[in-house]
């Protein structure tokens, strides 16, 4: 039951983000009351599963939590635990249930313990049913479309003694100017679009993230300028298919044009973006990349498979040949560019021949790094009901052969830089050795070198002394 509001309902603003700022103030009062009862600040922990989109969403949740007075804590100790979930593969779902089970006992020992679930998995009705039945200690559930309403939902949850569930099926709403708490002071993701219209036949993302919607370019540039004013020098423009950015805006604009505008932001040093769908990567974009001084020398270009037959069944709209042409065009125009990709092994109907086409493509492109996935059946997608699902043993064998090939090529591609000096953005101190700082080159390769935390966020020149496979040991020059 939701108890009565502490205020006259007519006072709630109807427009966003004003409505959320109103609720932020109301939640603040509630939190203060609880804190004065228990004598210490309430704490939170947001755990993120999945991709950069989810990571960015979590920063938005943290922005609200800090604003209303919560203090960050570990998952075990926090009063309020939020799991921002992913459902792209089945094992992502399994992970969540395991973590959730472990929280049950802490709910008994801490009367103020609250648990919230959000993100892509919550957009699946079967998941909501399962949670309602088996995990009744969850307090708040919301989806990907109403994450901007978090302050309001948090308020409802605080005045309710039952689980609050708020899931929208889809939305065309984009709410700007809410608080964000960044993980890194010097780099940040920036959403340029939400959702996906591509419906690759294996993929659940369009169903859980809804239709493609682009942010207005002015709002994006304004956000980047304010990030830069706040110390950010590297940004990652985020979207499921950035190459189709802007097509559906009232005043359409291309992704390439947006990049040109972003390039002009003074003080910004590095621009990255993901993900680029090969079918929509334009010559205009290649041109802009070739002239840019800020776009990093790394492109994530997910290929998924090297077999035309499989690519067709995947609904990817390109062929092995056209993909290879695209790569060679990019290499010609953007010297020193490195490619990374995603590959799925064991898509329904994949034969040994199809798999060999994938290996062949990898040898031709020579990726510096590859994210490899075993095909996971997602209920509701066209591929889930396709015939000839591949045998598990065959998939495992192919997966191992794939890993061997990509790691050997990746190491060779990385090690070719040995002995050279490059500019690195120092991102932190090495987890394994506190006397080492870690930095990233424009091509995303990692280098460790003697250094201290004062260097974090700075650009330094590093000599790449010794190649360790996918990273370097280096020294400051
Ligand atoms: N929008 C991006 C990818 C988003 S999902 C793009 O189009 O490239 C990230 C990666 O997860 C995909 O590139 C794909 O390789 C993988 N993936 C998606 N659905 C999958 C599934 N059902 N099984 C295995 N891997 C999958
Ligand atoms: Fe999924 Fe394809 Fe959309 Fe990427 S482009 S999110 S793989 S449907
Ligand atoms: Fe996962 Fe959702 Fe990203 S399903 S990969 S968190 S868009």
XYZ file of C-alpha atoms and ligand atoms in Angstrom:
518
model
C 0.000 0.000 0.000
C 1.168 3.498 -0.788
C 0.547 5.724 2.228
C -0.475 9.322 1.940
C 1.843 11.966 0.493
C 3.248 14.503 2.946
C 2.127 17.298 0.641
C -0.790 18.465 -1.426
C -0.768 16.424 -4.649
C -1.625 19.516 -6.658
C 1.825 20.876 -5.815
C 3.624 18.230 -7.887
C 4.966 19.870 -11.068
C 3.759 18.147 -14.227
C 6.766 18.962 -16.395
C 10.208 17.350 -16.275
C 12.802 17.689 -14.879
C 10.998 20.035 -12.404
C 8.862 17.129 -11.205
C 11.958 15.098 -10.314
C 13.611 18.047 -8.537
C 10.424 18.377 -6.486
C 10.669 14.717 -5.456
C 14.391 15.052 -4.753
C 13.503 17.661 -2.104
C 10.777 15.437 -0.637
C 13.053 12.367 -0.513
C 15.741 14.504 1.146
C 13.350 15.296 4.028
C 12.479 11.603 4.457
C 16.123 10.548 4.441
C 16.967 13.237 7.046
C 14.236 11.909 9.325
C 15.481 8.322 9.055
C 19.063 9.457 9.647
C 18.168 11.357 12.785
C 16.405 8.221 14.071
C 19.323 5.879 13.425
C 22.104 8.371 14.127
C 24.194 7.880 10.997
C 23.929 8.598 7.261
C 22.113 6.115 5.033
C 24.357 4.368 2.529
C 23.924 3.047 -1.025
C 25.566 0.785 -3.558
C 24.719 0.656 -7.260
C 25.959 -2.506 -8.994
C 25.990 -2.401 -12.769
C 25.717 -5.358 -15.116
C 26.031 -5.026 -18.885
C 27.246 -2.370 -21.264
C 28.349 1.274 -21.171
C 24.735 2.415 -21.514
C 23.927 0.754 -18.242
C 27.088 2.149 -16.648
C 25.989 5.634 -17.678
C 22.466 5.011 -16.340
C 24.005 3.972 -13.022
C 25.861 7.273 -12.853
C 22.489 8.990 -13.208
C 21.050 6.913 -10.353
C 24.072 7.750 -8.207
C 23.617 11.432 -9.035
C 20.126 11.339 -7.504
C 21.199 9.224 -4.525
C 23.996 11.621 -3.598
C 21.725 14.595 -4.088
C 19.180 13.237 -1.600
C 21.869 12.490 0.996
C 22.939 8.856 0.589
C 26.628 8.015 1.061
C 28.429 5.348 -1.033
C 29.163 1.954 0.553
C 30.016 -1.622 -0.373
C 27.222 -3.949 -1.511
C 27.300 -6.023 1.705
C 27.124 -3.043 4.069
C 24.927 -0.602 2.129
C 21.411 0.213 3.363
C 20.169 0.636 -0.187
C 21.356 -1.795 -2.873
C 20.437 -1.251 -6.521
C 21.137 -3.791 -9.226
C 21.133 -2.264 -12.695
C 20.627 -5.393 -14.768
C 21.503 -6.701 -18.230
C 19.749 -9.415 -20.202
C 21.744 -9.594 -23.415
C 22.767 -13.188 -22.662
C 21.186 -15.796 -20.392
C 24.194 -15.919 -18.030
C 23.690 -12.208 -17.293
C 20.276 -13.146 -15.840
C 21.650 -16.040 -13.795
C 24.239 -13.769 -12.207
C 21.521 -11.466 -10.899
C 19.502 -14.200 -9.197
C 22.657 -15.421 -7.430
C 23.483 -11.949 -6.103
C 19.897 -11.311 -5.070
C 19.732 -14.556 -3.092
C 22.770 -13.518 -1.075
C 21.101 -10.266 0.017
C 18.135 -11.971 1.662
C 19.742 -12.459 5.070
C 21.009 -8.859 5.312
C 17.434 -7.696 4.861
C 16.607 -9.410 8.187
C 19.489 -7.900 10.123
C 19.121 -4.359 8.791
C 15.577 -2.912 9.151
C 16.450 -0.054 6.774
C 17.798 -2.323 4.055
C 16.214 -1.523 0.687
C 16.694 -3.406 -2.564
C 15.896 -1.999 -6.003
C 16.144 -3.668 -9.397
C 16.244 -1.793 -12.677
C 17.683 -2.032 -16.179
C 17.108 -4.213 -19.201
C 16.132 -7.444 -17.460
C 13.192 -5.698 -15.799
C 11.655 -5.016 -19.204
C 10.881 -8.736 -19.514
C 7.463 -9.650 -18.042
C 8.618 -13.201 -17.172
C 11.395 -11.759 -14.998
C 8.960 -9.545 -13.077
C 6.746 -12.586 -12.427
C 9.681 -14.621 -11.133
C 10.829 -11.829 -8.818
C 7.338 -11.276 -7.450
C 7.050 -14.974 -6.656
C 10.503 -15.877 -5.394
C 12.174 -12.653 -4.285
C 9.458 -10.844 -2.366
C 12.031 -8.923 -0.316
C 12.694 -6.591 -3.276
C 11.342 -3.064 -2.579
C 11.440 -1.265 -5.917
C 11.472 -2.382 -9.554
C 11.666 -0.090 -12.562
C 12.776 -0.405 -16.179
C 14.937 1.323 -18.757
C 12.333 3.802 -19.990
C 11.564 5.542 -16.713
C 14.994 5.744 -15.143
C 14.631 9.545 -15.180
C 11.763 9.077 -12.673
C 14.055 7.525 -10.064
C 13.604 10.293 -7.464
C 9.828 9.974 -7.713
C 9.898 6.173 -7.530
C 12.241 6.339 -4.566
C 9.730 8.559 -2.805
C 6.870 6.112 -3.469
C 9.040 3.279 -2.236
C 9.845 5.113 1.005
C 6.171 5.663 1.827
C 5.043 2.199 0.751
C 5.190 -1.083 2.623
C 4.923 -3.163 -0.544
C 7.068 -3.549 -3.618
C 6.732 -0.603 -6.001
C 6.814 -1.710 -9.646
C 6.874 0.799 -12.481
C 7.674 -0.498 -15.967
C 6.890 1.262 -19.237
C 6.815 -0.711 -22.469
C 8.381 2.038 -24.536
C 8.808 5.791 -24.491
C 9.776 8.635 -26.747
C 10.625 10.813 -23.781
C 14.150 12.116 -23.151
C 14.569 14.086 -19.920
C 17.574 16.421 -19.732
C 19.429 18.114 -16.881
C 19.175 15.678 -13.985
C 22.085 15.178 -11.556
C 24.846 12.711 -12.513
C 27.638 11.291 -10.345
C 30.591 10.306 -12.579
C 32.826 7.343 -11.891
C 35.908 9.078 -13.336
C 36.621 12.805 -12.957
C 38.508 12.993 -16.277
C 36.421 10.883 -18.671
C 32.741 10.325 -19.229
C 30.174 8.586 -21.381
C 27.617 10.812 -23.103
C 24.361 9.315 -24.415
C 23.608 10.592 -27.884
C 20.713 8.223 -28.534
C 18.638 5.571 -26.837
C 17.084 2.319 -28.073
C 17.648 0.390 -31.267
C 15.705 -0.214 -34.488
C 17.887 -2.888 -36.034
C 16.394 -6.094 -34.702
C 19.411 -8.313 -35.309
C 17.703 -11.701 -35.089
C 19.595 -12.905 -31.979
C 19.354 -9.685 -29.969
C 16.980 -8.713 -27.189
C 18.141 -5.091 -26.875
C 15.462 -3.556 -29.178
C 12.781 -5.252 -27.074
C 14.096 -4.022 -23.733
C 15.425 -0.605 -24.773
C 12.659 0.354 -27.191
C 12.807 2.326 -30.431
C 15.674 4.525 -31.481
C 15.526 8.118 -30.193
C 18.252 10.726 -30.635
C 19.045 13.574 -28.289
C 19.085 17.067 -29.745
C 22.634 18.031 -30.812
C 22.433 21.243 -28.759
C 21.712 19.257 -25.591
C 24.654 16.939 -26.300
C 27.082 19.796 -26.917
C 25.844 21.614 -23.811
C 26.446 18.496 -21.721
C 29.936 17.991 -23.168
C 30.847 21.640 -22.507
C 29.755 21.350 -18.915
C 31.661 18.072 -18.504
C 34.792 19.734 -19.888
C 34.306 22.687 -17.530
C 34.206 20.086 -14.759
C 37.536 18.497 -15.705
C 36.591 15.910 -18.339
C 38.936 15.646 -21.332
C 37.811 12.353 -22.887
C 34.266 11.473 -23.842
C 32.636 8.351 -25.233
C 29.528 9.054 -27.306
C 27.083 6.257 -26.593
C 24.343 4.628 -28.662
C 23.445 1.128 -29.889
C 24.078 2.316 -33.424
C 25.685 5.765 -33.402
C 25.894 5.748 -37.202
C 22.157 6.251 -37.459
C 22.198 9.162 -34.986
C 19.988 12.130 -35.789
C 17.979 10.607 -38.633
C 14.672 10.965 -36.833
C 15.133 14.407 -35.303
C 12.843 17.232 -36.446
C 15.957 18.832 -37.916
C 17.859 15.751 -39.071
C 21.642 15.748 -38.670
C 24.229 13.037 -39.357
C 26.549 11.472 -36.805
C 29.494 12.851 -38.809
C 28.122 16.401 -38.447
C 27.607 15.887 -34.735
C 31.238 14.768 -34.424
C 32.374 17.947 -36.167
C 30.476 19.986 -33.594
C 31.903 17.945 -30.714
C 35.423 18.402 -32.111
C 35.006 22.192 -31.734
C 34.521 21.997 -27.951
C 37.563 23.693 -26.488
C 39.445 21.783 -23.819
C 38.141 18.405 -24.989
C 41.097 16.204 -25.989
C 39.738 12.803 -26.938
C 36.523 11.571 -28.560
C 35.465 7.929 -28.636
C 32.153 6.444 -29.700
C 30.323 3.151 -29.656
C 28.692 1.236 -31.168
C 29.163 1.690 -34.899
C 27.027 -0.632 -37.002
C 28.984 -1.490 -40.188
C 25.868 -1.157 -42.372
C 25.476 2.541 -41.560
C 29.097 3.714 -41.479
C 29.186 6.502 -44.076
C 31.963 7.939 -46.235
C 31.152 11.265 -44.622
C 32.066 9.759 -41.246
C 35.345 8.348 -42.586
C 36.161 11.798 -43.953
C 35.489 13.448 -40.594
C 37.550 10.793 -38.810
C 40.450 11.330 -41.179
C 40.537 15.090 -40.498
C 39.874 14.946 -36.780
C 42.549 15.697 -34.199
C 40.475 14.373 -31.334
C 38.778 11.176 -32.498
C 40.737 8.247 -31.071
C 42.575 5.771 -33.271
C 40.352 2.865 -32.384
C 37.077 1.774 -33.885
C 34.766 -0.849 -32.417
C 33.101 -2.371 -35.464
C 31.104 -5.448 -34.439
C 31.126 -8.027 -37.223
C 29.379 -10.935 -35.373
C 30.277 -13.484 -38.090
C 32.386 -13.810 -41.232
C 29.855 -15.955 -43.083
C 27.441 -14.267 -45.500
C 24.935 -16.986 -44.861
C 24.945 -16.359 -41.099
C 25.091 -12.570 -41.482
C 21.923 -12.770 -43.518
C 20.164 -14.882 -40.914
C 21.381 -12.462 -38.263
C 19.731 -9.607 -40.197
C 22.962 -7.598 -40.214
C 22.663 -6.112 -43.742
C 26.312 -6.397 -44.824
C 28.511 -9.116 -46.298
C 31.985 -10.325 -45.415
C 33.283 -8.588 -48.534
C 31.610 -5.241 -47.876
C 32.844 -5.341 -44.267
C 36.419 -5.980 -45.413
C 36.123 -3.140 -47.932
C 34.977 -0.821 -45.179
C 37.954 -1.790 -43.017
C 40.421 -1.189 -45.825
C 38.827 2.170 -46.689
C 39.153 3.226 -43.056
C 42.765 2.042 -42.871
C 43.652 4.081 -45.959
C 42.015 7.265 -44.680
C 42.864 6.946 -40.991
C 46.440 5.667 -40.639
C 47.241 3.824 -37.387
C 43.590 3.045 -36.685
C 43.035 -0.175 -34.723
C 39.886 -2.273 -34.926
C 38.038 -4.151 -32.218
C 34.942 -6.258 -32.686
C 32.267 -8.571 -31.263
C 31.853 -12.140 -32.500
C 29.112 -14.655 -31.754
C 29.915 -18.355 -32.030
C 27.204 -20.984 -32.496
C 24.411 -18.925 -34.046
C 21.649 -21.378 -35.182
C 22.639 -23.190 -38.351
C 26.339 -22.214 -38.133
C 28.349 -24.881 -39.962
C 32.080 -25.595 -39.787
C 32.388 -23.783 -43.117
C 30.621 -20.715 -41.726
C 32.937 -20.757 -38.737
C 36.020 -21.006 -40.983
C 34.782 -17.881 -42.781
C 34.811 -16.095 -39.422
C 38.387 -17.256 -38.712
C 39.397 -16.122 -42.174
C 37.887 -12.682 -41.634
C 39.732 -12.327 -38.342
C 43.014 -13.138 -40.047
C 42.287 -10.542 -42.715
C 41.222 -7.717 -40.409
C 43.742 -8.479 -37.632
C 41.773 -6.991 -34.718
C 43.765 -5.685 -31.778
C 41.082 -7.041 -29.470
C 37.899 -9.094 -29.840
C 34.927 -9.668 -27.545
C 33.861 -13.265 -28.114
C 30.421 -14.573 -27.158
C 28.750 -17.933 -27.230
C 25.321 -17.583 -28.820
C 22.641 -17.339 -26.153
C 19.021 -18.046 -26.983
C 16.818 -15.080 -26.031
C 13.122 -15.885 -25.882
C 11.084 -13.618 -28.141
C 13.839 -13.047 -30.714
C 13.522 -14.622 -34.203
C 16.711 -16.686 -33.763
C 15.308 -18.452 -30.697
C 12.907 -20.439 -32.870
C 15.295 -21.075 -35.778
C 16.086 -24.672 -36.615
C 19.507 -26.312 -36.264
C 20.535 -24.873 -32.910
C 24.215 -25.852 -32.691
C 25.400 -28.614 -30.386
C 27.102 -27.418 -27.180
C 30.310 -29.440 -27.692
C 30.753 -28.111 -31.195
C 30.263 -24.563 -29.934
C 32.846 -25.050 -27.177
C 35.376 -26.400 -29.655
C 34.817 -23.482 -32.043
C 34.921 -20.997 -29.199
C 38.333 -22.287 -28.061
C 39.727 -22.204 -31.573
C 38.419 -18.672 -31.960
C 39.986 -17.521 -28.687
C 43.357 -18.941 -29.682
C 43.307 -17.122 -32.999
C 42.104 -13.753 -31.683
C 44.545 -13.697 -28.784
C 47.512 -14.517 -30.989
C 46.596 -11.841 -33.543
C 45.692 -9.355 -30.803
C 49.080 -9.836 -29.148
C 50.939 -9.398 -32.416
C 48.969 -6.256 -33.238
C 49.640 -4.823 -29.785
C 53.326 -5.727 -29.709
C 54.071 -4.001 -32.993
C 54.077 -0.745 -30.994
C 56.961 -1.899 -28.765
C 59.777 0.655 -28.491
C 57.624 3.589 -29.613
C 56.526 6.569 -27.530
C 52.891 7.642 -27.310
C 50.706 10.001 -25.343
C 48.686 8.259 -22.636
C 45.834 9.502 -20.476
C 46.633 8.359 -16.935
C 43.537 6.594 -15.606
C 44.624 5.258 -12.230
C 47.038 3.280 -10.124
C 47.622 -0.372 -10.989
C 45.594 -2.756 -8.814
C 48.501 -5.186 -8.620
C 51.354 -2.787 -7.900
C 50.710 0.599 -6.204
C 54.004 1.996 -7.537
C 52.632 1.769 -11.080
C 50.284 4.154 -12.852
C 48.087 2.955 -15.725
C 47.359 4.926 -18.845
C 45.520 4.458 -22.093
C 46.766 5.353 -25.557
C 44.506 6.823 -28.205
C 44.186 3.306 -29.687
C 42.947 2.098 -26.284
C 46.056 -0.002 -25.508
C 46.911 -0.059 -21.810
C 50.378 0.814 -20.435
C 51.713 0.564 -16.866
C 54.672 2.674 -15.760
C 56.313 4.031 -12.588
C 54.116 6.864 -11.403
C 51.857 8.121 -8.645
C 48.262 9.191 -8.164
C 49.120 12.843 -8.848
C 49.325 11.926 -12.521
C 45.725 10.681 -12.705
C 43.782 12.570 -15.352
C 46.919 13.954 -17.011
C 48.297 13.283 -20.485
C 51.892 12.038 -20.406
C 54.324 10.656 -22.962
C 55.181 7.039 -22.285
C 57.728 4.819 -23.954
C 56.283 1.353 -24.605
C 59.250 -0.688 -23.368
C 58.002 -4.228 -23.008
C 54.969 -5.857 -24.586
C 53.084 -8.229 -22.287
C 50.544 -9.484 -24.795
C 47.584 -7.142 -24.619
C 49.313 -4.392 -22.553
C 52.725 -2.755 -22.081
C 55.185 -2.054 -19.310
C 56.552 1.387 -20.095
C 58.327 4.435 -18.710
C 57.622 8.163 -18.592
C 59.659 10.193 -21.058
N 24.545 -2.455 -30.563
C 25.738 -3.162 -30.577
C 25.837 -4.316 -29.627
C 25.046 -4.436 -28.396
S 25.085 -5.974 -27.566
C 25.988 -3.673 -31.998
O 25.115 -3.793 -32.801
O 27.096 -4.041 -32.255
C 26.804 -6.338 -27.497
C 27.179 -7.615 -28.144
O 26.568 -8.711 -27.488
C 26.768 -7.771 -29.593
O 27.613 -7.127 -30.473
C 26.781 -9.268 -29.776
O 28.043 -9.714 -30.201
C 26.513 -9.787 -28.376
N 25.187 -10.407 -28.295
C 23.991 -9.819 -28.451
N 22.995 -10.731 -28.341
C 23.579 -11.929 -28.135
C 23.100 -13.252 -27.956
N 21.812 -13.539 -27.998
N 24.010 -14.242 -27.737
C 25.333 -13.973 -27.714
N 25.835 -12.743 -27.877
C 24.986 -11.722 -28.093
Fe 21.290 -5.635 -30.834
Fe 21.725 -5.376 -33.408
Fe 20.639 -3.357 -32.054
Fe 23.185 -4.003 -31.680
S 22.280 -3.224 -33.585
S 21.673 -3.574 -30.101
S 23.189 -6.200 -31.897
S 19.717 -5.345 -32.430
Fe 22.776 -5.519 -21.521
Fe 20.898 -3.736 -21.814
Fe 23.375 -3.123 -22.450
S 20.718 -5.884 -22.269
S 24.253 -5.074 -23.061
S 22.666 -3.617 -20.445
S 21.524 -2.409 -23.458
